[in-house]
Structures are given as C-alpha cells and as structure tokens.
Amino acid sequence: MAAAEEGQWVLMATGRSPTNIAVIKYWGKRDEALILPVNDSISVTLDPDHLSATTTVAVSPSFPSDRMWLNGKEISLSGGRFQSCLREIRKRAQDVEDEKKGIRIKKEDWGKLHVHIASYNNFPTAAGLASSAAGLVCFVFTLGNLMNVKEDYGELSSIARQGSGSACRSIYGGFVKWCMGKNNDGSDSIAVQLADEAHWNDLVIIIAVVSSKQKETSSTSGMRDSVETSPLLQYRAQRK
Ligand code: ADE
C-alpha cells in the first residue's frame, strides 16, 4: 500500500445495475443463510435506463469502518446479506494500482481497509419492484471492480445471490435462468443467460406503480411462511 501510510487518498468505483422481473418466480428457500431456492426461476432483465441502482464504492485508509448510505440515508451493514457479499468479494480481491494517484494496494491489504458505499435507486425502494435485486448485484459488481476481482459472471452471480436471491439474475441482460443447484454449499446455484437483450427487441414491459410505499410483508418473511405452511408450494417444488 504505497500511499496508504499518509492516509490521504480515496479510490472509488461506480456501477449501475438493472432490476429484473420474474416470468417464472423464485419463491421459497431451501437454505436461508446461503439463499438457496426450492425451484429454478427465469426472469427478464430491464433496461438500466429505466429501473436501476447506481452504486459508488470508495476505499481510503482514513475510513475507520465499513458504512453504507441508501438513497442518501445511512443504513446498517451488519445484516448477513451485506456481510456475506463483502466477505466473499474481499476474499477474491487482487492487487490494484492507480498510477496517476500514486496508489498501490496489495491484495493482502484489502482485509485492513474499509469501504464507504452510496447507492441510489431510480425507482421506489422495497415497493415490490425488486430493488434489492438491482441493489445487491450492483453492490457486488462495483465492489468487485474496485477490488480488481477476476471472477467470471457465474461466480459473481453466486456471490450476489447470497445478498438477495434474485440479484443473481441481474448480472446478465435479456432472459436469465437461476439454476437452483443441488450442492449444499450453493456452488452450483448460479445464473445463466438464456437469451441476450437483443433477442426480443420489440418486447415492451409496462410497469404501473400503484403505490411507492414500502411493502408490508418482506419477501423473506413471505417466503418463509409459504415454505412452512403451503402444501401447494411443496407440490410446485417437487413437480418442477
Ligand atoms: N436494497 C434496496 N435497494 C438497494 C440498493 N440500491 N443497494 C443495496 N440494497 C438495496
């Protein structure tokens, strides 16, 4: 970390990621910690010009802790979803050099550095429009860019999945399948692109926002209730 000792520098990366709308929906987890679903799902990724999250990640030796702001308000990073993504990306961080700023970060130094993250959604947050899918894939992707992570999209999708299940599908444009996978460690629970964004060029999706209020039941608790109480959900999972 060449310039780190002075503690004066800040290095930043910004990314933008779209949300996605399921045509075959993910509903129900078989593993809550790793976010492993009970069924495969398929979605269409929206145009990032329309519905997206934009996230800037900054790192500086002068930051004493990791912090995050969502739509201008500070939120806690202590929840498992953010911590899993931060941990998995930090593990894969590589050397970074910014010649102009005279900054060199060795991969082993990333464990000692803290990040500040600011994210904005250009559509209502937590109102049923999959803001956490856009937000969490953007979080992973932008953090990965800053830390020079070399993993392919399949691997990044598996990390984003640990932040918010359907976030894994937003890594690709077009039509995307989240393969539920069979492994207990979730290594095969990844997204694959079925057809790219040019495949069905005249497809138009109209989203009518009837309320931008935060939804009363979170997806996490709705899914948990369904898994615990719905014989229909079990039937669906068994008969796919
Ligand atoms: N949840 C909803 N929107 C988000 C965002 N942009 N970043 C992280 N988490 C989110």
Short mmCIF file of C-alpha atoms and ligand atoms in Angstrom, two decimals:
data_model
loop_
_atom_site.label_atom_id
_atom_site.label_comp_id
_atom_site.label_asym_id
_atom_site.label_seq_id
_atom_site.Cartn_x
_atom_site.Cartn_y
_atom_site.Cartn_z
CA MET A 1 0.00 0.00 0.00
CA ALA A 2 2.32 2.76 -1.24
CA ALA A 3 0.37 5.84 -0.37
CA ALA A 4 -1.62 4.26 2.43
CA GLU A 5 0.63 5.40 5.22
CA GLU A 6 -0.24 9.05 4.53
CA GLY A 7 -3.94 8.20 4.81
CA GLN A 8 -4.89 10.96 2.39
CA TRP A 9 -6.16 9.13 -0.63
CA VAL A 10 -9.57 7.85 -1.69
CA LEU A 11 -10.12 5.40 -4.55
CA MET A 12 -13.61 5.00 -6.00
CA ALA A 13 -15.61 2.91 -8.46
CA THR A 14 -19.17 3.45 -9.68
CA GLY A 15 -21.53 0.95 -11.29
CA ARG A 16 -25.14 0.75 -12.41
CA SER A 17 -27.27 -2.40 -12.45
CA PRO A 18 -30.82 -3.06 -13.62
CA THR A 19 -33.61 -4.84 -11.82
CA ASN A 20 -35.29 -7.96 -13.20
CA ILE A 21 -38.86 -9.20 -13.32
CA ALA A 22 -39.55 -12.91 -12.97
CA VAL A 23 -41.62 -14.80 -15.51
CA ILE A 24 -41.13 -18.00 -13.52
CA LYS A 25 -40.85 -16.80 -9.97
CA TYR A 26 -38.41 -17.65 -7.19
CA TRP A 27 -40.48 -18.24 -4.06
CA GLY A 28 -39.09 -20.21 -1.14
CA LYS A 29 -35.64 -21.04 0.21
CA ARG A 30 -34.20 -24.46 1.00
CA ASP A 31 -31.27 -22.77 2.81
CA GLU A 32 -31.87 -19.36 4.39
CA ALA A 33 -28.23 -18.47 5.13
CA LEU A 34 -26.84 -19.26 1.67
CA ILE A 35 -30.11 -18.25 -0.06
CA LEU A 36 -30.69 -21.47 -1.99
CA PRO A 37 -34.11 -21.70 -3.63
CA VAL A 38 -36.61 -24.55 -3.83
CA ASN A 39 -37.09 -24.06 -7.59
CA ASP A 40 -35.36 -22.79 -10.74
CA SER A 41 -36.57 -19.36 -11.87
CA ILE A 42 -36.48 -17.29 -15.06
CA SER A 43 -36.63 -13.50 -15.43
CA VAL A 44 -36.30 -10.64 -17.88
CA THR A 45 -33.71 -8.03 -17.05
CA LEU A 46 -34.97 -4.47 -17.52
CA ASP A 47 -33.20 -1.65 -19.30
CA PRO A 48 -30.90 0.07 -16.77
CA ASP A 49 -32.01 3.44 -18.20
CA HIS A 50 -35.44 2.66 -16.78
CA LEU A 51 -35.11 0.84 -13.45
CA SER A 52 -31.68 0.59 -11.87
CA ALA A 53 -29.45 1.05 -8.85
CA THR A 54 -26.32 3.20 -9.10
CA THR A 55 -23.66 2.50 -6.53
CA THR A 56 -20.34 4.16 -5.71
CA VAL A 57 -17.83 2.36 -3.53
CA ALA A 58 -14.92 4.29 -2.01
CA VAL A 59 -11.92 2.97 -0.10
CA SER A 60 -9.49 5.01 1.98
CA PRO A 61 -7.08 4.24 4.82
CA SER A 62 -8.76 7.12 6.66
CA PHE A 63 -12.09 5.21 6.91
CA PRO A 64 -12.31 3.55 10.35
CA SER A 65 -15.24 1.25 9.46
CA ASP A 66 -17.42 -0.01 6.59
CA ARG A 67 -20.50 2.22 6.09
CA MET A 68 -23.37 2.42 3.63
CA TRP A 69 -25.96 5.00 2.55
CA LEU A 70 -29.08 4.08 0.58
CA ASN A 71 -30.91 6.90 -1.20
CA GLY A 72 -28.99 9.37 0.97
CA LYS A 73 -29.78 7.76 4.37
CA GLU A 74 -27.26 5.71 6.31
CA ILE A 75 -28.25 2.04 6.68
CA SER A 76 -26.71 -0.73 8.74
CA LEU A 77 -24.24 -3.04 7.05
CA SER A 78 -24.40 -5.51 9.92
CA GLY A 79 -27.08 -7.74 8.32
CA GLY A 80 -25.87 -11.07 6.95
CA ARG A 81 -26.72 -10.21 3.33
CA PHE A 82 -24.20 -7.34 3.03
CA GLN A 83 -21.61 -9.05 5.21
CA SER A 84 -21.65 -12.24 3.08
CA CYS A 85 -21.09 -10.25 -0.13
CA LEU A 86 -18.36 -8.08 1.41
CA ARG A 87 -16.59 -11.14 2.79
CA GLU A 88 -16.76 -13.10 -0.48
CA ILE A 89 -15.54 -10.16 -2.59
CA ARG A 90 -12.75 -9.22 -0.14
CA LYS A 91 -11.56 -12.85 -0.24
CA ARG A 92 -11.08 -12.56 -4.01
CA ALA A 93 -9.54 -9.05 -4.08
CA GLN A 94 -6.37 -8.60 -6.15
CA ASP A 95 -3.57 -6.02 -6.33
CA VAL A 96 -4.77 -2.60 -7.51
CA GLU A 97 -2.64 0.20 -8.90
CA ASP A 98 -3.67 3.73 -9.81
CA GLU A 99 -0.54 5.27 -11.31
CA LYS A 100 -1.96 8.78 -11.61
CA LYS A 101 -2.84 8.95 -7.93
CA GLY A 102 0.27 7.02 -6.90
CA ILE A 103 -1.83 4.38 -5.11
CA ARG A 104 -0.83 0.76 -4.86
CA ILE A 105 -2.94 -1.68 -2.84
CA LYS A 106 -1.61 -5.20 -2.37
CA LYS A 107 -4.21 -7.93 -2.24
CA GLU A 108 -3.33 -8.78 1.35
CA ASP A 109 -4.02 -5.15 2.36
CA TRP A 110 -7.73 -5.27 1.43
CA GLY A 111 -8.54 -7.01 4.73
CA LYS A 112 -7.31 -3.92 6.64
CA LEU A 113 -9.10 -1.32 4.51
CA HIS A 114 -12.70 -0.15 4.96
CA VAL A 115 -15.22 0.92 2.36
CA HIS A 116 -17.95 3.57 2.16
CA ILE A 117 -20.82 2.72 -0.18
CA ALA A 118 -23.51 5.05 -1.51
CA SER A 119 -26.37 3.65 -3.59
CA TYR A 120 -29.39 5.26 -5.24
CA ASN A 121 -32.38 3.61 -6.88
CA ASN A 122 -34.12 5.48 -9.70
CA PHE A 123 -37.43 3.79 -8.76
CA PRO A 124 -39.34 3.11 -5.49
CA THR A 125 -37.31 1.08 -2.97
CA ALA A 126 -38.76 -2.06 -1.29
CA ALA A 127 -42.12 -1.49 -3.03
CA GLY A 128 -42.26 -4.79 -4.95
CA LEU A 129 -40.10 -3.78 -7.91
CA ALA A 130 -37.06 -5.91 -6.95
CA SER A 131 -34.91 -3.03 -5.72
CA SER A 132 -32.78 -5.39 -3.66
CA ALA A 133 -32.00 -7.43 -6.81
CA ALA A 134 -30.63 -4.34 -8.56
CA GLY A 135 -29.01 -3.08 -5.35
CA LEU A 136 -27.21 -6.25 -4.32
CA VAL A 137 -25.87 -7.14 -7.76
CA CYS A 138 -24.62 -3.57 -8.09
CA PHE A 139 -23.02 -3.80 -4.65
CA VAL A 140 -21.14 -6.98 -5.63
CA PHE A 141 -20.22 -5.86 -9.13
CA THR A 142 -18.93 -2.40 -8.11
CA LEU A 143 -17.04 -3.72 -5.09
CA GLY A 144 -15.54 -6.39 -7.39
CA ASN A 145 -14.41 -3.70 -9.86
CA LEU A 146 -12.83 -1.60 -7.11
CA MET A 147 -11.00 -4.64 -5.70
CA ASN A 148 -9.97 -5.92 -9.15
CA VAL A 149 -11.79 -9.21 -8.65
CA LYS A 150 -11.27 -11.50 -11.68
CA GLU A 151 -14.10 -14.00 -11.17
CA ASP A 152 -16.47 -14.71 -14.07
CA TYR A 153 -20.15 -13.72 -14.11
CA GLY A 154 -21.29 -17.17 -12.92
CA GLU A 155 -19.19 -16.84 -9.76
CA LEU A 156 -20.24 -13.21 -9.22
CA SER A 157 -23.88 -14.24 -9.60
CA SER A 158 -23.39 -16.82 -6.85
CA ILE A 159 -21.98 -14.10 -4.55
CA ALA A 160 -24.82 -11.66 -5.39
CA ARG A 161 -27.29 -14.49 -4.63
CA GLN A 162 -26.03 -14.53 -1.03
CA GLY A 163 -27.06 -10.87 -0.73
CA SER A 164 -30.51 -11.20 -2.31
CA GLY A 165 -31.59 -14.35 -4.16
CA SER A 166 -32.93 -12.79 -7.34
CA ALA A 167 -29.96 -10.39 -7.54
CA CYS A 168 -28.02 -13.23 -9.19
CA ARG A 169 -30.21 -12.92 -12.32
CA SER A 170 -29.50 -9.20 -12.77
CA ILE A 171 -25.86 -9.89 -13.65
CA TYR A 172 -26.96 -10.62 -17.25
CA GLY A 173 -29.23 -8.76 -19.66
CA GLY A 174 -32.06 -10.44 -21.57
CA PHE A 175 -33.66 -13.66 -20.34
CA VAL A 176 -31.87 -15.25 -17.42
CA LYS A 177 -32.30 -18.52 -15.54
CA TRP A 178 -31.29 -19.01 -11.92
CA CYS A 179 -30.45 -22.71 -11.66
CA MET A 180 -31.38 -23.78 -8.14
CA GLY A 181 -28.42 -26.18 -7.95
CA LYS A 182 -28.04 -29.33 -5.87
CA ASN A 183 -24.87 -28.73 -3.83
CA ASN A 184 -25.23 -27.92 -0.14
CA ASP A 185 -22.57 -25.20 -0.38
CA GLY A 186 -24.51 -23.38 -3.13
CA SER A 187 -21.63 -23.51 -5.61
CA ASP A 188 -23.95 -24.61 -8.46
CA SER A 189 -26.79 -22.20 -7.58
CA ILE A 190 -25.88 -19.62 -10.24
CA ALA A 191 -27.43 -17.57 -13.04
CA VAL A 192 -27.05 -18.39 -16.74
CA GLN A 193 -28.13 -16.23 -19.67
CA LEU A 194 -30.77 -17.91 -21.85
CA ALA A 195 -31.02 -15.14 -24.50
CA ASP A 196 -29.38 -11.72 -24.59
CA GLU A 197 -31.09 -8.32 -24.54
CA ALA A 198 -31.28 -8.16 -28.36
CA HIS A 199 -33.21 -11.44 -28.58
CA TRP A 200 -36.70 -9.97 -28.35
CA ASN A 201 -36.10 -6.38 -29.33
CA ASP A 202 -39.69 -5.22 -29.54
CA LEU A 203 -40.67 -6.59 -26.14
CA VAL A 204 -42.07 -3.77 -24.01
CA ILE A 205 -42.72 -4.14 -20.29
CA ILE A 206 -45.10 -1.65 -18.75
CA ILE A 207 -44.79 -1.13 -15.02
CA ALA A 208 -47.72 0.63 -13.41
CA VAL A 209 -46.69 1.84 -9.96
CA VAL A 210 -49.89 1.92 -7.91
CA SER A 211 -48.07 2.69 -4.68
CA SER A 212 -44.47 3.52 -3.92
CA LYS A 213 -44.92 2.76 -0.21
CA GLN A 214 -42.69 0.12 1.34
CA LYS A 215 -44.45 -3.26 1.17
CA GLU A 216 -45.90 -4.61 4.41
CA THR A 217 -44.57 -8.16 4.08
CA SER A 218 -40.94 -8.61 3.11
CA SER A 219 -40.13 -11.30 0.54
CA THR A 220 -38.05 -13.09 3.17
CA SER A 221 -40.92 -13.48 5.63
CA GLY A 222 -43.49 -14.16 2.87
CA MET A 223 -41.35 -16.99 1.53
CA ARG A 224 -40.73 -18.40 4.99
CA ASP A 225 -44.47 -18.50 5.70
CA SER A 226 -45.13 -20.17 2.33
CA VAL A 227 -42.43 -22.82 2.83
CA GLU A 228 -43.72 -23.59 6.34
CA THR A 229 -47.45 -23.60 5.63
CA SER A 230 -48.23 -24.10 1.93
CA PRO A 231 -48.69 -27.66 0.58
CA LEU A 232 -49.07 -26.06 -2.87
CA LEU A 233 -45.54 -24.63 -2.69
CA GLN A 234 -44.17 -28.06 -1.78
CA TYR A 235 -46.10 -29.60 -4.66
CA ARG A 236 -44.66 -27.00 -7.04
CA ALA A 237 -41.10 -27.60 -5.83
CA GLN A 238 -41.45 -31.39 -6.19
CA ARG A 239 -43.13 -31.34 -9.62
CA LYS A 240 -40.86 -28.93 -11.48
N1 ADE B 1 -32.00 -2.64 -1.19
C1 ADE B 1 -32.83 -1.94 -1.97
N2 ADE B 1 -32.15 -1.14 -2.81
C2 ADE B 1 -30.83 -1.32 -2.56
C3 ADE B 1 -29.64 -0.77 -3.10
N3 ADE B 1 -29.64 0.12 -4.08
N4 ADE B 1 -28.47 -1.19 -2.58
C4 ADE B 1 -28.45 -2.12 -1.60
N5 ADE B 1 -29.54 -2.67 -1.06
C5 ADE B 1 -30.73 -2.27 -1.53
#
